[in-house]
Amino acid sequence: MMEQPVGARRASIGARRNPASEKAILDAAAAILAEGGLSGFSIEAVARRARAGKPTIYRWWPNRTALLLDVYHRSKHVIPDPDTGTLEGDARMFLTNLLDFWNDPANGTVFRSIIAEAQSNADAMAALQAYLDDRHAYLAGIIDRARARGEVRADLDSTALGEWLVSFAWHRLLTDRIETSPAEIETVIKTFAAGAAPTSK
Amino acid sequence: MMEQPVGARRASIGARRNPASEKAILDAAAAILAEGGLSGFSIEAVARRARAGKPTIYRWWPNRTALLLDVYHRSKHVIPDPDTGTLEGDARMFLTNLLDFWNDPANGTVFRSIIAEAQSNADAMAALQAYLDDRHAYLAGIIDRARARGEVRADLDSTALGEWLVSFAWHRLLTDRIETSPAEIETVIKTFAAGAAPTSK
């Protein structure tokens, strides 16, 4: 599994969730998204379908984007955790899996729309930032493992390194060029791993 | 100057432009943007203010986003060309200048809105991609200069390297964290230059 389940991951945000209700709400939200796309996705529609109260949903997800991000994130659970034993291998696996995941429009389109929405909606931006804080901590963990193996120079910050690695994937997604060539991936991965290494100048 | 003037840069796109008319249209577009922001920015409003025909504008800019990108790009003319003599120095200057430029909301907000618009509008995406092809060629040129000095490993692609460098800035802009610490910049720059170097493993 790529990381902790959604409930555990977001436990620090908002009230404690009832696992069965949470699952019903996320299932309803995912079904609405699959059937009608983003335009039909609202807290109201999810509440109706999940037979949950809107206050319950708002207690756990402060806005539509926060709920959308959890639905999006949950569909990522099939992505294996990269643990190949080298930073270059982990980075290659991470980037390749992320781009593959986004290559399915059901995933890529949702994430693009969240980013777009966040550019003019402060609530959406807050939800996106909370999600990314979590993702960046996860990536920093991969880099910390490499650091423990002696693959990362002491003066380089794990969070900044991880953020930079994922930025390339964002750029591809947001410029509609998600079908990245293996050579392009290799340029990024090799430069990244060699640049982070203590043996570099 | 950071690069060629707008007219020369886009000469291959659309019909040949009359420099005086082009300047009048871009001046009008910039004034509308400065006074009323994005919501008041339209081809119609620009045509009225520049006393130009809408067909003239559409001949040179196929859509609102293409015109917006040229206005945006023209305000970048004050950014000096990075030519410090090292890849690390050039990359640092490029990234710092770009983030500084976007830190002025007049610039950052416009570019964010263009990216957001492109996520759901194919014309806006086409205009953005044409603009970026040009920017990536410019960045590849900086990296080719470093390559000629022996600072870049032979198997790394200049365009992919340049795109990756700028991706970090995009990620910061789009997550509303444009105020980057010097340490974060250094992590990216040092990793980049060391990773691109032929002496790396």
Coordinates of C-alpha atoms in Angstrom, one line a residue:
Chain A
M1 CA 0.0 0.0 0.0
M2 CA 1.2 3.5 -0.7
E3 CA 0.5 4.9 2.7
Q4 CA -1.9 4.9 5.6
P5 CA -5.6 4.7 5.0
V6 CA -7.5 8.0 4.5
G7 CA -9.0 8.0 8.0
A8 CA -5.8 7.6 9.8
R9 CA -4.0 10.0 7.5
R10 CA -6.4 12.8 8.1
A11 CA -7.2 12.1 11.7
S12 CA -5.6 15.3 12.8
I13 CA -7.9 17.4 10.7
G14 CA -11.4 17.9 11.9
A15 CA -13.5 15.7 14.3
R16 CA -12.9 12.0 14.7
R17 CA -14.7 10.1 12.0
N18 CA -17.0 7.1 12.3
P19 CA -15.4 4.6 9.9
A20 CA -18.6 3.1 8.5
S21 CA -20.1 6.6 7.9
E22 CA -16.9 7.8 6.4
K23 CA -16.8 4.9 4.0
A24 CA -20.5 5.4 3.0
I25 CA -19.8 9.1 2.3
L26 CA -16.7 8.4 0.3
D27 CA -18.4 5.6 -1.7
A28 CA -21.3 8.0 -2.5
A29 CA -18.9 10.7 -3.5
A30 CA -16.9 8.4 -5.7
A31 CA -20.1 7.1 -7.4
I32 CA -21.3 10.6 -8.1
L33 CA -18.0 11.6 -9.6
A34 CA -17.9 8.5 -11.8
E35 CA -21.4 8.9 -13.0
G36 CA -21.7 12.7 -13.5
G37 CA -18.2 14.1 -13.4
L38 CA -17.2 17.2 -11.5
S39 CA -20.2 19.3 -12.4
G40 CA -22.6 17.1 -10.4
F41 CA -20.3 16.8 -7.4
S42 CA -21.5 18.8 -4.4
I43 CA -21.8 18.2 -0.7
E44 CA -25.6 18.3 -1.1
A45 CA -25.6 15.5 -3.7
V46 CA -23.2 13.4 -1.7
A47 CA -25.3 13.8 1.5
R48 CA -28.4 12.8 -0.4
R49 CA -26.8 9.7 -1.9
A50 CA -25.0 8.6 1.3
R51 CA -28.2 9.3 3.4
A52 CA -26.0 11.4 5.7
G53 CA -26.6 14.8 7.1
K54 CA -24.8 17.7 5.5
P55 CA -23.6 18.8 9.0
T56 CA -21.9 15.4 9.4
I57 CA -20.1 15.8 6.1
Y58 CA -19.0 19.4 6.9
R59 CA -17.8 18.3 10.3
W60 CA -15.3 15.9 8.6
W61 CA -14.6 17.8 5.4
P62 CA -14.7 21.6 5.6
N63 CA -15.6 22.1 1.9
R64 CA -16.2 20.3 -1.4
T65 CA -12.6 20.3 -2.4
A66 CA -11.5 18.6 0.8
L67 CA -14.0 15.8 0.2
L68 CA -13.0 15.6 -3.5
L69 CA -9.3 15.3 -2.4
D70 CA -10.1 12.4 -0.2
V71 CA -12.1 10.6 -2.9
Y72 CA -9.2 11.3 -5.3
H73 CA -6.6 10.0 -2.7
R74 CA -8.6 6.9 -1.9
S75 CA -8.4 5.7 -5.5
K76 CA -4.6 5.9 -5.2
H77 CA -4.6 3.0 -2.8
V78 CA -3.6 0.5 -5.5
I79 CA -0.2 2.2 -6.0
P80 CA 2.5 0.2 -4.4
D81 CA 4.9 1.9 -2.0
P82 CA 8.3 2.5 -3.8
D83 CA 11.0 0.7 -1.8
T84 CA 13.5 -0.5 -4.3
G85 CA 16.5 0.0 -2.2
T86 CA 17.9 3.0 -4.1
L87 CA 16.9 6.7 -4.3
E88 CA 17.0 6.5 -8.1
G89 CA 14.8 3.4 -8.1
D90 CA 12.3 4.8 -5.7
A91 CA 12.1 8.1 -7.5
R92 CA 11.6 6.4 -10.9
M93 CA 8.9 4.2 -9.4
F94 CA 7.2 7.1 -7.7
L95 CA 7.2 9.4 -10.8
T96 CA 6.2 6.6 -13.2
N97 CA 3.3 5.5 -11.0
L98 CA 2.0 9.0 -10.4
L99 CA 2.1 9.8 -14.1
D100 CA 0.4 6.5 -14.9
F101 CA -2.3 7.2 -12.3
W102 CA -3.0 10.7 -13.8
N103 CA -3.0 9.2 -17.3
D104 CA -6.4 7.8 -16.4
P105 CA -8.6 10.9 -17.0
A106 CA -10.8 9.9 -14.0
N107 CA -7.8 10.7 -11.8
G108 CA -5.9 13.3 -13.8
T109 CA -8.9 15.4 -14.6
V110 CA -10.1 15.6 -11.0
F111 CA -6.7 16.6 -9.7
R112 CA -6.3 19.2 -12.5
S113 CA -9.6 20.7 -11.6
I114 CA -8.8 20.9 -8.0
I115 CA -5.6 22.8 -8.7
A116 CA -7.5 25.1 -11.1
E117 CA -10.2 25.7 -8.5
A118 CA -7.6 26.5 -5.9
Q119 CA -6.2 29.4 -8.0
S120 CA -9.4 31.5 -7.3
N121 CA -10.9 29.9 -4.2
A122 CA -9.2 30.2 -0.8
D123 CA -11.1 27.2 0.7
A124 CA -10.0 25.0 -2.2
M125 CA -6.4 26.3 -1.8
A126 CA -6.5 25.5 2.0
A127 CA -7.7 22.0 1.3
L128 CA -5.1 21.5 -1.4
Q129 CA -2.3 22.7 0.9
A130 CA -3.4 20.4 3.7
Y131 CA -3.4 17.5 1.3
L132 CA 0.1 18.4 0.0
D133 CA 1.6 18.8 3.4
D134 CA 0.6 15.2 3.9
R135 CA 2.0 14.1 0.5
H136 CA 5.3 16.1 1.0
A137 CA 5.8 14.4 4.4
Y138 CA 5.3 11.0 2.7
L139 CA 7.9 11.9 0.0
A140 CA 10.3 13.3 2.6
G141 CA 10.0 9.9 4.3
I142 CA 11.2 8.1 1.1
I143 CA 14.1 10.5 0.9
D144 CA 14.9 10.1 4.6
R145 CA 15.2 6.3 3.9
A146 CA 17.7 7.1 1.2
R147 CA 19.5 9.5 3.6
A148 CA 19.8 6.6 6.1
R149 CA 21.5 4.6 3.3
G150 CA 24.0 7.4 2.7
E151 CA 22.5 8.5 -0.6
V152 CA 21.6 12.1 0.3
R153 CA 24.0 15.0 1.0
A154 CA 23.6 16.3 4.5
D155 CA 22.9 20.0 3.5
L156 CA 19.8 19.1 1.4
D157 CA 16.3 19.4 2.8
S158 CA 14.2 16.2 2.4
T159 CA 10.9 18.1 2.0
A160 CA 12.3 20.5 -0.6
L161 CA 13.9 17.6 -2.5
G162 CA 10.6 15.6 -2.5
E163 CA 8.6 18.6 -3.5
W164 CA 10.9 19.3 -6.4
L165 CA 10.7 15.7 -7.6
V166 CA 6.9 15.8 -7.8
S167 CA 6.8 19.2 -9.4
F168 CA 7.9 17.8 -12.8
A169 CA 4.8 15.5 -12.7
W170 CA 2.6 18.5 -11.9
H171 CA 4.1 20.5 -14.8
R172 CA 3.3 17.6 -17.2
L173 CA -0.2 17.2 -15.9
L174 CA -1.0 20.9 -16.1
T175 CA 0.4 21.3 -19.6
D176 CA -1.5 18.3 -20.9
R177 CA 1.6 16.3 -21.6
I178 CA 1.2 13.5 -19.2
E179 CA 2.5 10.9 -21.7
T180 CA 6.1 11.3 -20.7
S181 CA 8.8 9.5 -22.7
P182 CA 11.1 7.1 -20.7
A183 CA 14.1 9.3 -21.8
E184 CA 12.5 12.4 -20.2
I185 CA 11.8 10.4 -16.9
E186 CA 15.4 9.2 -16.9
T187 CA 16.8 12.8 -17.3
V188 CA 14.8 13.8 -14.3
I189 CA 15.5 10.7 -12.2
K190 CA 19.2 10.4 -12.9
T191 CA 19.8 14.1 -12.3
F192 CA 17.9 14.0 -9.1
A193 CA 19.6 11.0 -7.6
A194 CA 23.1 12.0 -8.7
G195 CA 22.5 15.6 -7.6
A196 CA 21.3 14.5 -4.2
A197 CA 24.2 12.2 -3.6
P198 CA 27.1 13.1 -1.2
T199 CA 29.6 12.2 -3.8
S200 CA 28.5 15.1 -6.1
K201 CA 30.5 18.3 -5.9
Chain B
M1 CA 17.2 41.6 -21.9
M2 CA 15.8 38.2 -21.2
E3 CA 15.1 37.3 -24.8
Q4 CA 13.9 38.4 -28.1
P5 CA 11.1 41.0 -28.3
V6 CA 7.6 39.7 -28.4
G7 CA 7.1 40.3 -32.1
A8 CA 10.2 38.4 -33.2
R9 CA 9.5 35.6 -30.7
R10 CA 6.0 34.9 -32.0
A11 CA 6.7 35.7 -35.7
S12 CA 6.1 32.1 -36.7
I13 CA 2.6 32.1 -35.2
G14 CA -0.2 33.8 -37.2
A15 CA 0.2 36.6 -39.7
R16 CA 3.0 39.2 -39.7
R17 CA 2.3 42.0 -37.3
N18 CA 2.5 45.7 -37.8
P19 CA 4.8 46.9 -35.0
A20 CA 2.9 50.1 -34.3
S21 CA -0.5 48.4 -34.2
E22 CA 0.9 45.5 -32.1
K23 CA 2.2 48.0 -29.6
A24 CA -1.1 49.9 -29.4
I25 CA -3.0 46.6 -28.8
L26 CA -0.6 45.3 -26.2
D27 CA -0.6 48.7 -24.4
A28 CA -4.4 48.8 -24.4
A29 CA -4.5 45.2 -23.1
A30 CA -2.0 45.9 -20.4
A31 CA -3.9 49.1 -19.3
I32 CA -7.2 47.1 -19.1
L33 CA -5.6 44.4 -17.1
A34 CA -4.0 46.9 -14.7
E35 CA -7.2 48.8 -14.2
G36 CA -9.9 46.2 -14.1
G37 CA -8.0 42.9 -13.6
L38 CA -8.8 39.7 -15.4
S39 CA -12.6 39.9 -15.3
G40 CA -12.6 43.0 -17.5
F41 CA -10.1 41.5 -20.0
S42 CA -11.6 40.6 -23.3
I43 CA -10.7 40.9 -27.0
E44 CA -13.7 43.2 -27.4
A45 CA -12.5 45.6 -24.6
V46 CA -9.0 45.6 -26.0
A47 CA -10.2 46.4 -29.5
R48 CA -12.3 49.3 -28.3
R49 CA -9.5 50.8 -26.2
A50 CA -6.8 50.3 -28.9
R51 CA -9.2 51.5 -31.6
A52 CA -8.4 48.4 -33.5
G53 CA -10.7 46.0 -35.4
K54 CA -11.5 42.7 -33.7
P55 CA -10.5 40.8 -36.9
T56 CA -7.0 42.4 -36.6
I57 CA -6.5 41.2 -33.1
Y58 CA -7.8 37.7 -33.9
R59 CA -5.5 37.6 -36.9
W60 CA -2.5 38.0 -34.6
W61 CA -3.8 36.3 -31.4
P62 CA -6.2 33.4 -31.9
N63 CA -7.8 33.8 -28.5
R64 CA -8.0 35.9 -25.3
T65 CA -5.4 33.7 -23.6
A66 CA -2.8 34.1 -26.4
L67 CA -3.2 37.9 -26.0
L68 CA -3.0 37.7 -22.3
L69 CA 0.2 35.6 -22.5
D70 CA 1.8 38.3 -24.7
V71 CA 0.9 41.0 -22.3
Y72 CA 2.2 38.9 -19.4
H73 CA 5.4 38.1 -21.3
R74 CA 6.1 41.7 -22.3
S75 CA 6.1 42.7 -18.6
K76 CA 9.0 40.3 -18.1
H77 CA 11.3 42.3 -20.3
V78 CA 13.0 43.8 -17.3
I79 CA 14.4 40.5 -16.2
P80 CA 18.1 40.2 -17.1
D81 CA 19.4 37.3 -19.0
P82 CA 21.1 34.9 -16.6
D83 CA 24.7 34.5 -17.8
T84 CA 26.8 34.0 -14.7
G85 CA 29.3 31.6 -16.2
T86 CA 28.1 28.5 -14.3
L87 CA 25.0 26.4 -14.6
E88 CA 24.4 26.7 -10.8
G89 CA 24.7 30.5 -11.0
D90 CA 22.4 30.7 -14.1
A91 CA 19.8 28.4 -12.5
R92 CA 19.8 30.3 -9.2
M93 CA 19.4 33.6 -11.1
F94 CA 16.7 32.2 -13.3
L95 CA 14.6 30.7 -10.5
T96 CA 15.1 33.7 -8.1
N97 CA 14.0 36.2 -10.8
L98 CA 11.0 34.1 -11.9
L99 CA 9.8 33.7 -8.3
D100 CA 10.3 37.5 -7.7
F101 CA 8.4 38.3 -10.8
W102 CA 5.5 36.2 -9.8
N103 CA 5.6 37.5 -6.3
D104 CA 4.1 40.7 -7.7
P105 CA 0.4 39.7 -7.8
A106 CA 0.0 41.6 -11.1
N107 CA 2.2 39.0 -12.7
G108 CA 1.7 35.9 -10.6
T109 CA -2.1 36.2 -10.6
V110 CA -2.3 36.5 -14.3
F111 CA -0.1 33.5 -14.9
R112 CA -2.0 31.4 -12.3
S113 CA -5.3 32.3 -14.0
I114 CA -4.0 31.3 -17.4
I115 CA -2.9 27.9 -16.1
A116 CA -6.2 27.4 -14.4
E117 CA -8.2 28.4 -17.5
A118 CA -6.1 26.0 -19.6
Q119 CA -7.3 23.0 -17.5
S120 CA -10.9 23.3 -18.9
N121 CA -10.4 25.3 -22.1
A122 CA -8.6 23.7 -25.1
D123 CA -7.9 27.1 -26.8
A124 CA -6.3 28.4 -23.6
M125 CA -4.2 25.2 -23.3
A126 CA -3.0 25.5 -26.9
A127 CA -2.0 29.1 -26.3
L128 CA -0.2 28.1 -23.1
Q129 CA 1.6 25.2 -24.8
A130 CA 2.8 27.5 -27.6
Y131 CA 4.1 30.0 -25.1
L132 CA 5.9 27.2 -23.1
D133 CA 7.5 25.7 -26.2
D134 CA 9.1 29.0 -26.6
R135 CA 10.1 29.3 -22.9
H136 CA 11.5 25.8 -22.9
A137 CA 13.6 26.5 -25.9
Y138 CA 15.0 29.5 -24.1
L139 CA 15.8 27.5 -21.0
A140 CA 17.4 24.7 -23.1
G141 CA 19.6 27.4 -24.6
I142 CA 20.9 28.3 -21.1
I143 CA 21.6 24.6 -20.5
D144 CA 23.3 24.2 -23.9
R145 CA 25.7 27.0 -22.9
A146 CA 26.5 25.1 -19.7
R147 CA 26.9 21.9 -21.9
A148 CA 29.5 23.8 -24.1
R149 CA 31.4 24.6 -20.9
G150 CA 31.4 20.9 -19.9
E151 CA 28.9 21.2 -17.1
V152 CA 26.2 18.8 -18.4
R153 CA 26.4 15.1 -18.8
A154 CA 26.0 13.9 -22.4
D155 CA 23.0 11.7 -21.9
L156 CA 20.8 14.4 -20.3
D157 CA 18.3 16.2 -22.5
S158 CA 18.5 20.0 -22.3
T159 CA 14.8 20.6 -22.8
A160 CA 13.8 18.0 -20.1
L161 CA 16.4 19.5 -17.7
G162 CA 15.1 23.1 -18.3
E163 CA 11.5 22.0 -17.9
W164 CA 12.2 20.3 -14.7
L165 CA 14.0 23.4 -13.3
V166 CA 11.1 25.6 -13.9
S167 CA 8.6 23.1 -12.6
F168 CA 9.6 23.8 -9.0
A169 CA 8.6 27.5 -9.5
W170 CA 5.2 26.5 -11.0
H171 CA 4.6 24.2 -8.0
R172 CA 5.3 27.1 -5.7
L173 CA 3.1 29.5 -7.6
L174 CA 0.2 27.1 -7.9
T175 CA 0.3 26.2 -4.2
D176 CA 0.4 29.8 -3.1
R177 CA 3.8 29.5 -1.5
I178 CA 5.8 31.8 -3.8
E179 CA 7.9 33.2 -1.0
T180 CA 10.6 30.6 -1.1
S181 CA 13.4 30.5 1.4
P182 CA 17.0 30.8 0.2
A183 CA 17.6 27.3 1.7
E184 CA 14.8 25.8 -0.4
I185 CA 16.2 27.5 -3.6
E186 CA 19.7 26.2 -2.7
T187 CA 18.5 22.6 -2.3
V188 CA 16.9 22.7 -5.8
I189 CA 19.8 24.6 -7.4
K190 CA 22.7 22.6 -5.9
T191 CA 21.0 19.3 -6.6
F192 CA 20.2 20.4 -10.2
A193 CA 23.7 21.5 -11.1
A194 CA 25.5 18.6 -9.3
G195 CA 23.1 16.1 -10.8
A196 CA 23.5 17.4 -14.3
A197 CA 27.3 17.4 -14.1
P198 CA 29.4 14.8 -15.9
T199 CA 31.4 14.1 -12.7
S200 CA 28.3 12.7 -11.0
K201 CA 27.9 9.0 -10.8

